[in-house]
PDB file of C-alpha atoms in Angstrom:
ATOM      1  CA  MET R1474       1.082  11.886  25.720  1.00 71.00           C
ATOM      2  CA  THR R1475       2.199  11.486  22.112  1.00 91.00           C
ATOM      3  CA  VAL R1476       2.650   9.249  18.693  1.00 94.00           C
ATOM      4  CA  THR R1477       6.154  10.065  17.414  1.00 95.00           C
ATOM      5  CA  GLN R1478       6.293  11.934  14.224  1.00 93.00           C
ATOM      6  CA  PHE R1479       6.784   9.395  11.101  1.00 95.00           C
ATOM      7  CA  GLN R1480       9.973   9.194   9.820  1.00 94.00           C
ATOM      8  CA  ASP R1481      10.216   7.366   6.873  1.00 96.00           C
ATOM      9  CA  LEU R1482      12.818   5.327   8.188  1.00 98.00           C
ATOM     10  CA  PRO R1483      14.853   3.097   5.482  1.00 98.00           C
ATOM     11  CA  LEU R1484      13.966  -0.422   5.589  1.00 98.00           C
ATOM     12  CA  ALA R1485      16.422  -3.483   7.391  1.00 98.00           C
ATOM     13  CA  ASP R1486      16.572  -6.608   5.527  1.00 97.00           C
ATOM     14  CA  ARG R1487      12.762  -8.020   5.446  1.00 96.00           C
ATOM     15  CA  ASP R1488      14.923 -11.494   7.384  1.00 95.00           C
ATOM     16  CA  ARG R1489      16.539  -9.174  10.238  1.00 97.00           C
ATOM     17  CA  GLU R1490      15.770 -11.040  13.607  1.00 96.00           C
ATOM     18  CA  TRP R1491      14.199  -8.771  15.666  1.00 98.00           C
ATOM     19  CA  ASP R1492      15.360  -8.555  19.233  1.00 97.00           C
ATOM     20  CA  SER R1493      13.829  -5.575  21.600  1.00 97.00           C
ATOM     21  CA  ALA R1494      15.913  -5.391  24.264  1.00 97.00           C
ATOM     22  CA  ALA R1495      19.193  -5.865  22.290  1.00 98.00           C
ATOM     23  CA  ALA R1496      18.303  -3.167  19.477  1.00 98.00           C
ATOM     24  CA  ASP R1497      17.301  -0.904  22.635  1.00 98.00           C
ATOM     25  CA  ARG R1498      21.199  -0.979  23.509  1.00 98.00           C
ATOM     26  CA  ARG R1499      22.029  -0.294  20.109  1.00 98.00           C
ATOM     27  CA  VAL R1500      19.645   2.558  20.036  1.00 98.00           C
ATOM     28  CA  ARG R1501      20.649   4.149  23.109  1.00 98.00           C
ATOM     29  CA  LYS R1502      23.971   3.930  22.039  1.00 98.00           C
ATOM     30  CA  TRP R1503      23.465   5.376  18.623  1.00 98.00           C
ATOM     31  CA  ALA R1504      21.453   8.001  19.883  1.00 98.00           C
ATOM     32  CA  GLY R1505      23.893   9.161  22.755  1.00 98.00           C
ATOM     33  CA  ALA R1506      20.862   8.265  25.047  1.00 98.00           C
ATOM     34  CA  GLU R1507      22.642   6.368  27.656  1.00 94.00           C
ATOM     35  CA  ASP R1508      21.958   7.914  30.936  1.00 96.00           C
ATOM     36  CA  LYS R1509      18.433   9.295  29.129  1.00 97.00           C
ATOM     37  CA  PRO R1510      16.055   9.291  26.180  1.00 98.00           C
ATOM     38  CA  ASN R1511      16.525  11.966  23.863  1.00 97.00           C
ATOM     39  CA  GLU R1512      14.785  12.990  20.042  1.00 95.00           C
ATOM     40  CA  LYS R1513      16.833  10.293  18.361  1.00 96.00           C
ATOM     41  CA  TYR R1514      16.067   7.896  20.457  1.00 98.00           C
ATOM     42  CA  ARG R1515      12.346   8.714  20.353  1.00 97.00           C
ATOM     43  CA  ASN R1516      12.721   8.468  16.694  1.00 96.00           C
ATOM     44  CA  ALA R1517      12.899   4.412  17.176  1.00 98.00           C
ATOM     45  CA  HIS R1518       9.482   4.246  19.081  1.00 98.00           C
ATOM     46  CA  LEU R1519       5.953   4.850  18.017  1.00 97.00           C
ATOM     47  CA  TRP R1520       4.903   6.763  21.071  1.00 97.00           C
ATOM     48  CA  TYR R1521       5.535   7.885  24.060  1.00 97.00           C
ATOM     49  CA  ASP R1522       4.498   9.766  27.060  1.00 96.00           C
ATOM     50  CA  ALA R1523       5.211  13.426  27.003  1.00 94.00           C
ATOM     51  CA  SER R1524       5.144  13.633  30.317  1.00 95.00           C
ATOM     52  CA  GLN R1525       7.349  11.098  31.367  1.00 96.00           C
ATOM     53  CA  ALA R1526       9.922  11.656  28.423  1.00 96.00           C
ATOM     54  CA  ASP R1527      13.423  11.694  30.583  1.00 96.00           C
ATOM     55  CA  GLU R1528      11.972   8.176  31.627  1.00 97.00           C
ATOM     56  CA  PHE R1529      12.863   5.031  29.013  1.00 97.00           C
ATOM     57  CA  GLY R1530      10.062   3.233  30.409  1.00 95.00           C
ATOM     58  CA  ALA R1531       7.800   5.970  28.741  1.00 96.00           C
ATOM     59  CA  TYR R1532       8.421   5.182  25.553  1.00 97.00           C
ATOM     60  CA  LYS R1533       6.333   2.404  23.286  1.00 97.00           C
ATOM     61  CA  LEU R1534       6.084   0.338  20.522  1.00 97.00           C
ATOM     62  CA  PRO R1535       9.630   0.123  19.094  1.00 98.00           C
ATOM     63  CA  ILE R1536      10.195  -0.640  15.215  1.00 98.00           C
ATOM     64  CA  ALA R1537      13.518   0.394  14.434  1.00 98.00           C
ATOM     65  CA  ASP R1538      17.252  -0.946  15.451  1.00 98.00           C
ATOM     66  CA  VAL R1539      20.818   0.061  14.052  1.00 98.00           C
ATOM     67  CA  VAL R1540      22.085  -1.459  10.424  1.00 97.00           C
ATOM     68  CA  ASN R1541      25.306  -0.596   9.918  1.00 96.00           C
ATOM     69  CA  GLY R1542      25.262   2.655  11.972  1.00 97.00           C
ATOM     70  CA  GLU R1543      21.580   3.935  10.154  1.00 97.00           C
ATOM     71  CA  LEU R1544      18.757   4.405  12.078  1.00 98.00           C
ATOM     72  CA  LYS R1545      16.595   1.749  10.085  1.00 98.00           C
ATOM     73  CA  ALA R1546      13.187   0.423  10.411  1.00 98.00           C
ATOM     74  CA  VAL R1547      13.255  -3.405  11.304  1.00 98.00           C
ATOM     75  CA  PRO R1548      10.287  -5.273   9.275  1.00 98.00           C
ATOM     76  CA  ARG R1549       9.435  -8.008  11.985  1.00 98.00           C
ATOM     77  CA  ALA R1550       9.116  -5.361  15.100  1.00 98.00           C
ATOM     78  CA  ILE R1551       6.780  -3.640  13.089  1.00 98.00           C
ATOM     79  CA  MET R1552       4.468  -6.748  11.901  1.00 97.00           C
ATOM     80  CA  SER R1553       4.696  -6.963  15.946  1.00 96.00           C
ATOM     81  CA  ALA R1554       3.821  -4.180  16.487  1.00 97.00           C
ATOM     82  CA  GLY R1555       1.079  -4.405  14.421  1.00 96.00           C
ATOM     83  CA  ALA R1556       0.055  -7.378  16.209  1.00 95.00           C
ATOM     84  CA  ILE R1557      -0.219  -5.763  19.150  1.00 95.00           C
ATOM     85  CA  MET R1558      -2.130  -2.838  17.903  1.00 95.00           C
ATOM     86  CA  ASP R1559      -3.958  -5.760  16.594  1.00 93.00           C
ATOM     87  CA  GLY R1560      -4.569  -7.240  19.811  1.00 86.00           C
ATOM     88  CA  ALA R1561      -1.824  -9.850  20.401  1.00 88.00           C
ATOM     89  CA  ARG R1562      -0.217 -10.219  23.605  1.00 81.00           C
ATOM     90  CA  GLY R1563      -3.073  -8.424  25.178  1.00 82.00           C
ATOM     91  CA  GLY R1564      -2.192  -5.007  22.996  1.00 85.00           C
ATOM     92  CA  VAL R1565      -0.742  -2.302  24.729  1.00 91.00           C
ATOM     93  CA  ASP R1566      -2.063   0.633  27.181  1.00 90.00           C
ATOM     94  CA  LEU R1567      -2.630   3.492  25.298  1.00 94.00           C
ATOM     95  CA  PRO R1568      -5.191   6.492  25.365  1.00 92.00           C
ATOM     96  CA  GLU R1569      -7.944   6.012  23.517  1.00 92.00           C
ATOM     97  CA  ASP R1570      -7.715   8.813  21.243  1.00 94.00           C
ATOM     98  CA  GLU R1571      -3.873   8.070  19.667  1.00 95.00           C
ATOM     99  CA  ILE R1572      -4.890   4.616  19.142  1.00 95.00           C
ATOM    100  CA  GLY R1573      -5.629   5.925  15.657  1.00 95.00           C
ATOM    101  CA  ARG R1574      -3.080   7.673  15.173  1.00 96.00           C
ATOM    102  CA  VAL R1575      -0.555   4.771  16.201  1.00 97.00           C
ATOM    103  CA  LYS R1576      -1.955   2.625  13.943  1.00 97.00           C
ATOM    104  CA  SER R1577      -1.861   5.258  10.994  1.00 97.00           C
ATOM    105  CA  HIS R1578       2.030   5.705  11.396  1.00 96.00           C
ATOM    106  CA  LEU R1579       2.143   1.150  11.215  1.00 97.00           C
ATOM    107  CA  ALA R1580       0.302   1.282   8.113  1.00 97.00           C
ATOM    108  CA  LYS R1581       2.846   3.389   6.318  1.00 98.00           C
ATOM    109  CA  TYR R1582       5.475   1.054   6.967  1.00 98.00           C
ATOM    110  CA  TYR R1583       2.985  -1.532   6.262  1.00 98.00           C
ATOM    111  CA  ALA R1584       2.447   0.012   2.684  1.00 97.00           C
ATOM    112  CA  LYS R1585       6.628   0.868   2.871  1.00 97.00           C
ATOM    113  CA  MET R1586       6.601  -3.100   2.957  1.00 97.00           C
ATOM    114  CA  GLY R1587       4.087  -3.884   0.643  1.00 97.00           C
ATOM    115  CA  GLU R1588       1.522  -5.465   3.087  1.00 96.00           C
ATOM    116  CA  THR R1589      -1.573  -4.701   4.874  1.00 96.00           C
ATOM    117  CA  PRO R1590      -1.737  -4.109   8.608  1.00 97.00           C
ATOM    118  CA  PRO R1591      -3.734  -6.846  10.464  1.00 95.00           C
ATOM    119  CA  TRP R1592      -6.215  -4.770  11.460  1.00 93.00           C
ATOM    120  CA  GLU R1593      -7.492  -3.942   7.884  1.00 92.00           C
ATOM    121  CA  ARG R1594      -7.020  -7.748   6.331  1.00 85.00           C
TER     122      ARG R1594
END
């Protein structure tokens, strides 16, 4: 199980809608991962279960979408993931020792947006 490496993706427009399912379809196509996940697909998420890396269900906390052919972090996706990491919607089932690393990854995107993560407010 592992936290994905911080990619420092460019930010999409702040007002871009976030539709996780639609973004997933675009990311799969862009990454050439329509049959099974690969590294490019992984970069759109914050966490994945490395023991099941060939399964789409192993990937959690998507934060990116393909915009004009480029993978970009979507502010509303970052805020959604941040809320989940703060306990919204029942939180997320991750290994306890990786929660801090996921929050650290997210905090870098919050800083890029000029905001404070919800767990620090």
